[in-house]
Short mmCIF file of C-alpha atoms in Angstrom, two decimals:
data_model
loop_
_atom_site.label_atom_id
_atom_site.label_comp_id
_atom_site.label_asym_id
_atom_site.label_seq_id
_atom_site.Cartn_x
_atom_site.Cartn_y
_atom_site.Cartn_z
CA MET A 188 0.05 71.35 19.21
CA GLY A 189 0.12 73.62 22.24
CA HIS A 190 0.41 77.35 22.92
CA ASN A 191 3.46 78.87 24.96
CA GLU A 192 5.17 82.01 25.57
CA GLY A 193 2.20 84.45 25.44
CA GLY A 194 0.56 82.59 22.56
CA VAL A 195 3.18 81.51 20.67
CA LEU A 196 2.14 78.03 18.49
CA GLU A 197 4.24 75.20 19.57
CA VAL A 198 4.63 72.46 17.02
CA LYS A 199 5.20 68.96 18.82
CA PRO A 200 7.35 66.48 17.08
CA GLY A 201 5.40 64.85 14.04
CA GLN A 202 3.12 67.90 13.70
CA ALA A 203 3.14 70.47 11.17
CA HIS A 204 1.48 73.98 10.99
CA GLY A 205 -1.74 72.48 9.84
CA GLY A 206 -2.59 70.93 13.10
CA THR A 207 -2.49 67.46 11.82
CA ALA A 208 0.14 64.73 12.07
CA THR A 209 2.25 64.66 8.97
CA THR A 210 4.86 62.38 7.57
CA GLN A 211 8.68 62.69 8.36
CA SER A 212 9.14 63.88 4.54
CA ALA A 213 6.47 66.45 4.81
CA ALA A 214 7.94 67.93 7.96
CA THR A 215 11.45 67.94 6.55
CA SER A 216 9.97 69.70 3.44
CA TYR A 217 8.55 72.41 5.56
CA SER A 218 11.59 72.70 7.84
CA TYR A 219 13.64 73.12 4.52
CA TYR A 220 11.13 75.81 3.36
CA ILE A 221 11.65 77.85 6.50
CA LEU A 222 15.44 77.26 6.15
CA ILE A 223 15.30 78.85 2.66
CA VAL A 224 13.19 81.80 3.98
CA LEU A 225 15.72 82.49 6.82
CA MET A 226 18.47 82.16 4.09
CA LEU A 227 16.82 84.86 1.82
CA GLY A 228 16.33 86.85 4.90
CA ASN A 229 19.94 86.76 5.57
CA THR A 230 20.80 87.68 2.09
CA CYS A 231 18.77 90.76 2.38
CA ALA A 232 20.52 91.50 5.56
CA PHE A 233 24.00 91.68 3.84
CA LEU A 234 22.63 93.02 0.74
CA ASP A 235 21.45 96.27 2.62
CA ARG A 236 24.51 96.11 4.76
CA SER A 237 27.01 95.99 1.77
CA ILE A 238 25.06 98.47 -0.45
CA ILE A 239 26.48 101.46 1.50
CA SER A 240 29.97 100.77 0.12
CA VAL A 241 28.89 101.02 -3.49
CA LEU A 242 27.07 104.39 -2.90
CA LEU A 243 29.92 106.10 -0.97
CA PRO A 244 31.19 108.11 -3.82
CA GLN A 245 27.71 109.66 -4.61
CA LEU A 246 27.06 110.21 -0.89
CA LYS A 247 30.39 112.01 -0.67
CA HIS A 248 29.52 114.14 -3.58
CA GLU A 249 25.90 115.12 -2.80
CA LEU A 250 26.27 115.30 0.93
CA HIS A 251 29.70 116.81 0.91
CA LEU A 252 31.17 114.47 3.28
CA GLY A 253 34.88 113.64 4.23
CA ASP A 254 36.49 110.30 4.28
CA ALA A 255 36.32 110.13 8.06
CA SER A 256 32.37 110.74 8.02
CA LEU A 257 32.13 108.00 5.05
CA GLY A 258 34.29 105.60 7.20
CA PHE A 259 32.22 106.33 10.33
CA LEU A 260 29.06 105.80 8.28
CA SER A 261 29.97 102.64 6.69
CA GLY A 262 31.69 101.21 9.79
CA PHE A 263 31.24 102.12 13.33
CA ALA A 264 27.55 103.59 12.99
CA PHE A 265 26.29 100.09 11.77
CA THR A 266 28.78 97.80 13.59
CA ALA A 267 28.50 99.30 17.11
CA CYS A 268 24.72 99.00 17.12
CA TYR A 269 24.78 95.64 15.31
CA VAL A 270 26.99 94.09 18.19
CA LEU A 271 25.49 95.85 21.21
CA PHE A 272 21.76 95.28 20.32
CA GLY A 273 22.37 91.64 19.47
CA LEU A 274 22.85 90.67 23.00
CA PRO A 275 19.40 91.94 24.46
CA LEU A 276 17.48 90.98 21.38
CA SER A 277 18.89 87.29 21.60
CA ALA A 278 17.78 87.46 25.26
CA LEU A 279 14.39 88.26 24.19
CA ALA A 280 14.40 85.48 21.60
CA GLU A 281 14.75 83.14 24.52
CA ARG A 282 11.73 84.19 25.95
CA THR A 283 9.28 85.04 23.00
CA SER A 284 8.49 83.98 19.60
CA ARG A 285 11.58 83.87 17.50
CA ARG A 286 9.50 83.94 14.33
CA ASN A 287 8.10 87.36 15.29
CA ILE A 288 11.68 88.81 16.09
CA VAL A 289 12.84 87.59 12.57
CA GLY A 290 9.94 89.06 10.84
CA VAL A 291 10.19 92.48 12.64
CA SER A 292 13.83 92.55 12.26
CA VAL A 293 13.61 91.95 8.41
CA ALA A 294 10.94 94.68 8.06
CA LEU A 295 12.83 97.18 10.39
CA TRP A 296 15.96 97.14 8.45
CA SER A 297 14.18 97.06 5.08
CA VAL A 298 12.14 100.41 5.95
CA MET A 299 15.37 101.92 7.51
CA THR A 300 17.12 101.27 4.31
CA ALA A 301 14.34 102.63 2.05
CA LEU A 302 14.21 105.89 4.11
CA CYS A 303 17.89 106.25 3.68
CA GLY A 304 17.09 107.25 0.23
CA ARG A 305 14.94 110.51 1.62
CA VAL A 306 17.80 111.79 3.84
CA ALA A 307 18.85 115.54 3.51
CA SER A 308 21.71 115.52 5.97
CA PHE A 309 24.72 113.30 7.43
CA GLY A 310 23.03 113.21 10.67
CA GLN A 311 19.76 111.59 9.34
CA LEU A 312 21.56 109.03 7.27
CA VAL A 313 23.61 107.91 10.33
CA LEU A 314 20.48 107.49 12.42
CA LEU A 315 18.93 105.38 9.71
CA ARG A 316 21.97 103.40 9.46
CA ILE A 317 21.75 102.84 13.37
CA GLY A 318 18.39 101.44 12.69
CA VAL A 319 19.61 99.09 9.96
CA GLY A 320 22.03 97.74 12.44
CA ILE A 321 19.52 97.05 15.29
CA GLY A 322 17.41 95.62 12.78
CA GLU A 323 20.00 93.06 11.59
CA ALA A 324 21.15 92.42 15.17
CA GLY A 325 18.00 90.54 15.68
CA MET A 326 18.25 88.21 12.58
CA THR A 327 20.89 85.59 13.05
CA PRO A 328 20.56 84.64 16.86
CA SER A 329 16.93 83.86 16.39
CA ALA A 330 17.27 82.20 13.08
CA HIS A 331 20.09 79.96 14.54
CA SER A 332 17.74 79.01 17.33
CA LEU A 333 14.83 78.29 14.96
CA ILE A 334 17.31 75.94 12.90
CA SER A 335 18.06 73.98 15.97
CA ASP A 336 14.53 73.11 16.40
CA LEU A 337 13.88 72.42 12.50
CA PHE A 338 16.69 70.09 12.02
CA PRO A 339 18.34 67.12 14.08
CA PRO A 340 21.72 67.60 15.62
CA GLU A 341 23.47 65.44 12.98
CA ARG A 342 22.31 67.72 10.22
CA ARG A 343 22.60 71.07 11.61
CA GLY A 344 26.08 71.89 10.02
CA THR A 345 24.40 71.15 6.66
CA ALA A 346 21.32 73.48 7.55
CA VAL A 347 23.58 76.27 9.05
CA SER A 348 25.67 76.36 6.15
CA ILE A 349 22.69 76.93 3.78
CA TYR A 350 21.69 79.91 5.94
CA THR A 351 25.09 81.18 6.09
CA ILE A 352 25.51 81.30 2.17
CA GLY A 353 22.98 84.27 2.37
CA ILE A 354 26.06 86.38 3.60
CA HIS A 355 27.93 85.65 0.41
CA LEU A 356 24.80 85.95 -1.93
CA GLY A 357 23.85 89.31 -0.24
CA ILE A 358 27.37 90.87 -0.49
CA PHE A 359 27.91 89.60 -4.28
CA THR A 360 24.43 90.92 -5.16
CA GLY A 361 24.90 94.17 -3.32
CA LEU A 362 28.19 94.86 -5.07
CA ALA A 363 27.13 93.68 -8.62
CA LEU A 364 23.42 94.98 -8.66
CA GLY A 365 24.04 98.03 -6.40
CA GLY A 366 26.74 99.45 -8.71
CA TYR A 367 24.18 99.14 -11.64
CA LEU A 368 21.47 100.56 -9.74
CA ALA A 369 23.45 103.57 -8.66
CA GLU A 370 24.75 104.32 -12.08
CA HIS A 371 21.42 104.18 -13.85
CA TYR A 372 18.89 105.53 -11.18
CA GLY A 373 21.30 107.29 -8.41
CA TRP A 374 21.81 106.63 -4.67
CA ARG A 375 18.33 107.53 -3.52
CA LYS A 376 16.35 105.19 -5.82
CA THR A 377 19.06 102.54 -5.05
CA PHE A 378 18.22 102.44 -1.33
CA PHE A 379 14.48 102.07 -2.20
CA PHE A 380 14.97 99.41 -4.66
CA ILE A 381 17.35 97.29 -2.49
CA SER A 382 14.95 97.41 0.48
CA LEU A 383 11.98 95.90 -1.36
CA PRO A 384 13.14 92.15 -1.36
CA GLY A 385 13.25 92.59 2.56
CA ILE A 386 9.55 93.70 2.72
CA VAL A 387 8.50 90.46 0.91
CA ILE A 388 10.83 88.19 3.17
CA ALA A 389 8.98 89.95 6.20
CA LEU A 390 5.61 89.09 4.80
CA LEU A 391 6.57 85.34 4.14
CA VAL A 392 7.96 85.21 7.62
CA PHE A 393 4.63 86.46 9.29
CA LEU A 394 2.25 84.67 6.90
CA THR A 395 3.91 81.37 6.19
CA VAL A 396 6.48 80.45 9.21
CA VAL A 397 5.10 78.84 12.35
CA GLU A 398 7.21 78.81 15.56
CA PRO A 399 8.40 75.25 16.49
CA ALA A 400 8.45 74.01 19.83
CA ARG A 401 11.80 74.63 21.56
CA GLY A 402 13.87 71.31 22.06
CA ARG A 403 11.77 69.42 20.03
CA ARG A 404 14.53 67.89 18.07
CA GLU A 405 16.03 66.61 21.40
CA ARG A 406 12.63 65.60 22.71
CA ILE A 407 12.82 68.23 25.50
CA SER A 408 9.55 69.49 26.60
CA PHE A 409 9.02 73.23 27.83
CA ALA A 410 5.67 73.61 29.59
CA GLY A 411 6.25 77.09 30.45
CA PRO A 412 8.52 80.11 30.26
CA GLN A 413 12.09 78.82 31.35
CA TYR A 414 15.08 81.02 31.16
CA GLN A 415 18.53 81.19 32.43
CA SER A 416 20.61 84.35 33.02
CA PHE A 417 23.46 85.74 30.79
CA PRO A 418 25.79 84.66 33.51
CA LYS A 419 24.63 81.14 33.13
CA VAL A 420 25.33 81.16 29.34
CA ILE A 421 28.63 82.48 29.69
CA GLN A 422 29.33 79.88 32.30
CA LEU A 423 28.26 77.01 30.21
CA LEU A 424 30.40 78.43 27.23
CA TRP A 425 33.48 78.74 29.46
CA THR A 426 33.14 75.29 31.53
CA ASP A 427 32.25 72.98 28.61
CA ARG A 428 35.71 72.45 27.02
CA SER A 429 34.46 72.01 23.50
CA LEU A 430 32.69 75.19 23.47
CA ARG A 431 35.30 77.08 25.13
CA TYR A 432 37.91 76.11 22.61
CA THR A 433 35.30 76.51 19.69
CA MET A 434 34.84 80.03 20.94
CA LEU A 435 38.39 80.79 20.91
CA GLY A 436 38.91 79.14 17.74
CA THR A 437 36.23 81.37 15.95
CA THR A 438 37.52 84.49 17.44
CA PHE A 439 40.97 83.90 16.19
CA CYS A 440 39.60 83.10 12.85
CA SER A 441 37.76 86.35 12.88
CA PHE A 442 41.26 88.14 13.16
CA VAL A 443 42.09 86.25 9.93
CA THR A 444 38.79 87.25 7.87
CA PHE A 445 38.59 90.86 8.94
CA GLY A 446 42.19 91.54 8.79
CA LEU A 447 42.52 89.95 5.15
CA GLY A 448 39.24 91.46 4.23
CA ALA A 449 40.16 95.09 5.09
CA TRP A 450 43.59 95.27 3.62
CA LEU A 451 43.67 93.09 0.72
CA PRO A 452 42.11 95.55 -1.72
CA SER A 453 44.99 98.21 -0.62
CA PHE A 454 47.79 95.50 -1.25
CA LEU A 455 46.47 94.78 -4.59
CA VAL A 456 46.49 98.65 -5.35
CA ARG A 457 49.92 99.37 -3.66
CA SER A 458 51.89 96.24 -4.65
CA HIS A 459 50.19 95.42 -8.17
CA SER A 460 49.40 98.80 -9.27
CA LEU A 461 45.49 97.87 -9.87
CA THR A 462 42.81 100.20 -9.86
CA VAL A 463 40.48 100.14 -6.96
CA ALA A 464 37.57 98.91 -9.57
CA GLN A 465 39.90 96.20 -10.65
CA ALA A 466 40.76 94.99 -7.25
CA GLY A 467 37.24 94.99 -6.33
CA LEU A 468 36.20 92.78 -9.11
CA ILE A 469 38.87 90.35 -8.50
CA LEU A 470 37.97 90.26 -4.88
CA GLY A 471 34.35 90.23 -5.24
CA VAL A 472 34.22 87.34 -7.39
CA ALA A 473 36.82 85.45 -5.65
CA SER A 474 35.61 86.04 -2.12
CA GLY A 475 31.82 85.43 -3.32
CA LEU A 476 32.86 81.79 -4.75
CA GLY A 477 35.29 81.00 -2.23
CA GLY A 478 32.72 81.95 0.73
CA LEU A 479 29.97 80.21 -1.06
CA ILE A 480 31.70 76.90 -1.81
CA GLY A 481 33.74 76.79 1.57
CA THR A 482 30.52 77.31 3.78
CA LEU A 483 28.52 74.63 2.02
CA VAL A 484 31.52 72.18 2.01
CA GLY A 485 32.25 72.89 5.76
CA GLY A 486 28.63 72.30 6.83
CA VAL A 487 27.98 69.12 4.65
CA LEU A 488 31.32 67.73 5.31
CA SER A 489 31.34 68.20 8.87
CA ASP A 490 28.05 66.42 9.31
CA ARG A 491 29.05 63.52 7.00
CA PHE A 492 32.58 63.03 8.88
CA SER A 493 31.08 63.32 12.21
CA GLU A 494 28.77 60.39 11.73
CA ARG A 495 31.77 58.21 11.66
CA ASN A 496 34.08 60.22 14.25
CA PRO A 497 32.45 62.94 16.28
CA HIS A 498 35.84 64.80 16.60
CA TRP A 499 35.91 65.52 12.85
CA ARG A 500 33.12 67.88 13.04
CA LEU A 501 35.75 70.42 14.27
CA TRP A 502 38.99 68.89 13.03
CA ILE A 503 37.87 69.43 9.68
CA VAL A 504 37.91 73.30 10.31
CA ALA A 505 41.51 72.54 11.81
CA VAL A 506 42.65 71.01 8.62
CA ALA A 507 41.23 73.64 6.59
CA LEU A 508 42.84 76.58 8.77
CA MET A 509 46.20 74.67 8.59
CA ILE A 510 46.11 74.69 4.71
CA PHE A 511 45.03 78.49 4.62
CA PRO A 512 48.64 79.69 5.09
CA VAL A 513 49.78 78.18 2.11
CA ALA A 514 46.92 79.84 0.03
CA VAL A 515 47.67 83.33 1.54
CA LEU A 516 51.66 83.09 0.99
CA VAL A 517 51.02 82.24 -2.51
CA LEU A 518 48.50 85.12 -2.84
CA LEU A 519 50.98 87.42 -1.30
CA HIS A 520 54.09 86.61 -3.18
CA THR A 521 53.00 85.74 -6.89
CA ALA A 522 53.25 88.38 -9.73
CA SER A 523 50.19 86.69 -11.68
CA ILE A 524 46.74 88.39 -11.51
CA ALA A 525 45.16 85.13 -12.38
CA VAL A 526 46.90 83.27 -9.68
CA ILE A 527 46.04 85.92 -7.31
CA GLY A 528 42.32 85.34 -8.23
CA VAL A 529 42.63 81.78 -7.58
CA ALA A 530 44.72 82.04 -4.21
CA ALA A 531 42.10 84.65 -3.05
CA MET A 532 39.40 82.35 -3.68
CA SER A 533 41.19 79.39 -1.77
CA SER A 534 41.92 81.56 1.17
CA THR A 535 38.28 82.59 1.53
CA LEU A 536 37.26 78.94 0.90
CA PHE A 537 39.60 77.61 3.80
CA THR A 538 38.38 80.36 6.39
CA ALA A 539 34.84 79.81 5.37
CA VAL A 540 34.82 76.34 6.06
CA HIS A 541 34.71 77.23 10.00
CA LYS A 542 31.12 79.05 9.94
CA ALA A 543 28.70 76.11 9.96
CA PRO A 544 30.76 73.62 12.05
CA THR A 545 31.10 76.34 14.61
CA SER A 546 27.48 77.16 14.67
CA ALA A 547 26.44 73.42 14.61
CA VAL A 548 28.46 72.52 17.77
CA THR A 549 27.32 75.99 19.58
CA LEU A 550 23.85 74.91 18.93
CA ASN A 551 24.19 71.05 19.87
CA LEU A 552 26.06 71.75 22.99
CA THR A 553 23.74 74.45 24.38
CA PRO A 554 20.23 74.01 25.78
CA PRO A 555 17.36 75.30 23.61
CA ARG A 556 16.76 78.55 25.69
CA MET A 557 20.48 79.39 25.61
CA ARG A 558 21.03 78.91 21.74
CA ALA A 559 20.00 82.72 20.68
CA ARG A 560 22.25 84.11 23.31
CA ALA A 561 25.19 81.77 22.62
CA THR A 562 25.07 82.81 19.12
CA ALA A 563 24.81 86.56 19.96
CA LEU A 564 27.89 86.21 22.08
CA THR A 565 29.83 84.60 19.37
CA LEU A 566 28.85 87.40 17.10
CA PHE A 567 29.91 89.90 19.79
CA LEU A 568 33.21 88.45 20.14
CA THR A 569 34.23 88.13 16.50
CA ASN A 570 32.91 91.30 15.39
CA LEU A 571 34.37 93.27 18.55
CA LEU A 572 37.66 91.58 18.65
CA GLY A 573 38.28 90.39 15.19
CA GLY A 574 36.57 93.21 13.67
CA GLY A 575 38.27 95.84 15.93
CA LEU A 576 41.53 94.57 16.34
CA GLY A 577 42.29 92.40 13.15
CA PRO A 578 42.54 95.25 10.81
CA LEU A 579 44.37 97.32 13.36
CA ILE A 580 47.19 94.95 14.01
CA VAL A 581 47.96 94.50 10.44
CA GLY A 582 47.88 98.23 9.81
CA GLY A 583 50.24 98.63 12.90
CA VAL A 584 52.56 96.17 11.61
CA SER A 585 52.72 97.60 8.03
CA ASP A 586 53.51 101.17 9.68
CA ALA A 587 56.34 99.30 11.77
CA LEU A 588 57.63 97.52 8.52
CA ARG A 589 57.45 100.56 6.37
CA PRO A 590 61.04 102.11 6.97
CA THR A 591 62.37 98.71 5.83
CA PHE A 592 60.04 97.77 3.03
CA GLY A 593 58.58 100.97 1.81
CA ALA A 594 55.32 100.69 0.01
CA ASP A 595 55.63 96.80 0.02
CA SER A 596 55.26 96.73 3.87
CA LEU A 597 51.52 95.81 3.61
CA ARG A 598 52.85 92.56 1.89
CA TYR A 599 54.68 91.38 4.74
CA ALA A 600 52.28 92.61 7.40
CA LEU A 601 49.61 90.43 5.92
CA ILE A 602 51.54 87.47 6.67
CA THR A 603 50.90 87.97 10.30
CA ILE A 604 47.17 86.70 9.79
CA ALA A 605 48.66 83.27 8.91
CA PHE A 606 49.85 82.97 12.43
CA PHE A 607 46.27 83.67 13.64
CA ALA A 608 44.96 81.05 11.34
CA LEU A 609 47.43 78.38 12.81
CA ALA A 610 46.17 79.51 16.43
CA SER A 611 42.83 79.05 15.47
CA ALA A 612 43.55 75.66 13.90
CA PHE A 613 44.92 74.59 17.16
CA PHE A 614 42.01 75.76 19.07
CA TYR A 615 39.63 73.98 16.94
CA PHE A 616 41.71 70.89 17.01
CA VAL A 617 41.53 70.81 20.94
CA ALA A 618 37.74 71.60 20.89
CA GLY A 619 37.39 68.52 18.50
CA ARG A 620 39.42 66.50 20.91
CA TYR A 621 36.82 67.34 23.81
CA LEU A 622 33.60 67.01 21.57
CA GLY A 623 31.28 64.26 22.79
CA ILE A 624 28.82 62.24 21.03
CA ALA A 625 28.54 63.65 17.36
CA GLY A 626 25.48 65.77 16.89
CA HIS A 627 23.75 65.59 20.31
CA PRO A 628 23.98 67.76 23.32
CA SER A 629 26.52 67.35 26.03
CA ALA A 630 25.27 65.83 29.47
CA ALA A 631 25.89 69.03 31.04
CA ALA A 632 23.88 71.15 28.54
CA GLU A 633 20.96 68.54 28.57
CA LYS A 634 20.80 68.86 32.42
CA SER A 635 20.88 72.53 32.27
CA ALA A 636 18.06 72.45 30.04
CA THR A 637 15.87 70.07 31.70
CA GLU A 638 16.55 71.62 35.21
CA ALA A 639 15.92 75.11 34.33
CA PRO A 640 13.65 76.88 36.70
CA GLY A 641 10.01 76.98 35.55
#
């Protein structure tokens, strides 16, 4: 073992946190323990993030808020800070202890969530939700970087998929548990109860998680603080053709996920005369199951298939996205509520397949001290472009089609997301063609890592 980065403990290959050499099985068990802690932290992040949507009716009544204020509170106030602060916090993760950043991030957003229950005005609530966004911005870039040093390249798809299912567990728990708590205890106590798991996870991170050595899975040694500038990270993401087309693929896929997620509830209400509660229940269960299954399947199969043919780590994503239009067309044109539920689950499943392979390729093809920022840049692109433009494009097309199709215009506007899915599939196919040896960094990335200035 050695110390680096201002006292951060570095675990060399073959060593665990006890300071003695351990068997490979023991090291793997500890790696999976850390992964589960990170996954639970990700679950808490999306639990705290999604709870606000359940509490909007009570907030509207007690704080006398309009719909525009509620939209700002649940959308822009959080997302803007989450996207903007992700970049500097990821840069900090390349220089300092990622374990500490994860622990502080979880503690920060949990405390901010608890304090939301003490507010007396809209302005106070906005400030605290901004704090939640800043806290959550530090989580995933640092977690992905840690995962890359806990698992070998050929197993990162599976590892990232386990971490990522926290998204779906958190959203499902937030919608289900949040509604129950709000109904029985009110919105103030609900914020407090929801914050408690995060405090526990933060303590587990600080007390039981040890910072692994950067590059240990590639046997890359870092004797001192070595750092590449943001322009260097962007240059690598653009010049490496696998990374370039993977970024384009995930960005186009984000148009699909954000566009469908924003407008599908309204479509069910308008075109099928469901209540908001009925639409929420159907889509909550369908998206939760579909997202959970798709994320795990994408990670496991990408690792499995890439052992035989490296191109299939990303081609499996292309295949899933080419099937997606069939599921969404069934979803938009069936009259059966049962079929809608199955089609919604299938649509979510096919898009969720891209998450783990995308992250695994990004981690495998970037040097250790670029991985947090590469992850943050991916989140920046998908949230800013997909989250900002995806719903806007669908809404704009719906308005344009309203003179022809009336209230059913949204049905035909949602078909546009099928074209974004096909474009995404094309980029993933091209990225897979350029992908080098499965599960190992490209020569350019490894050279950049080992020749970084000390």
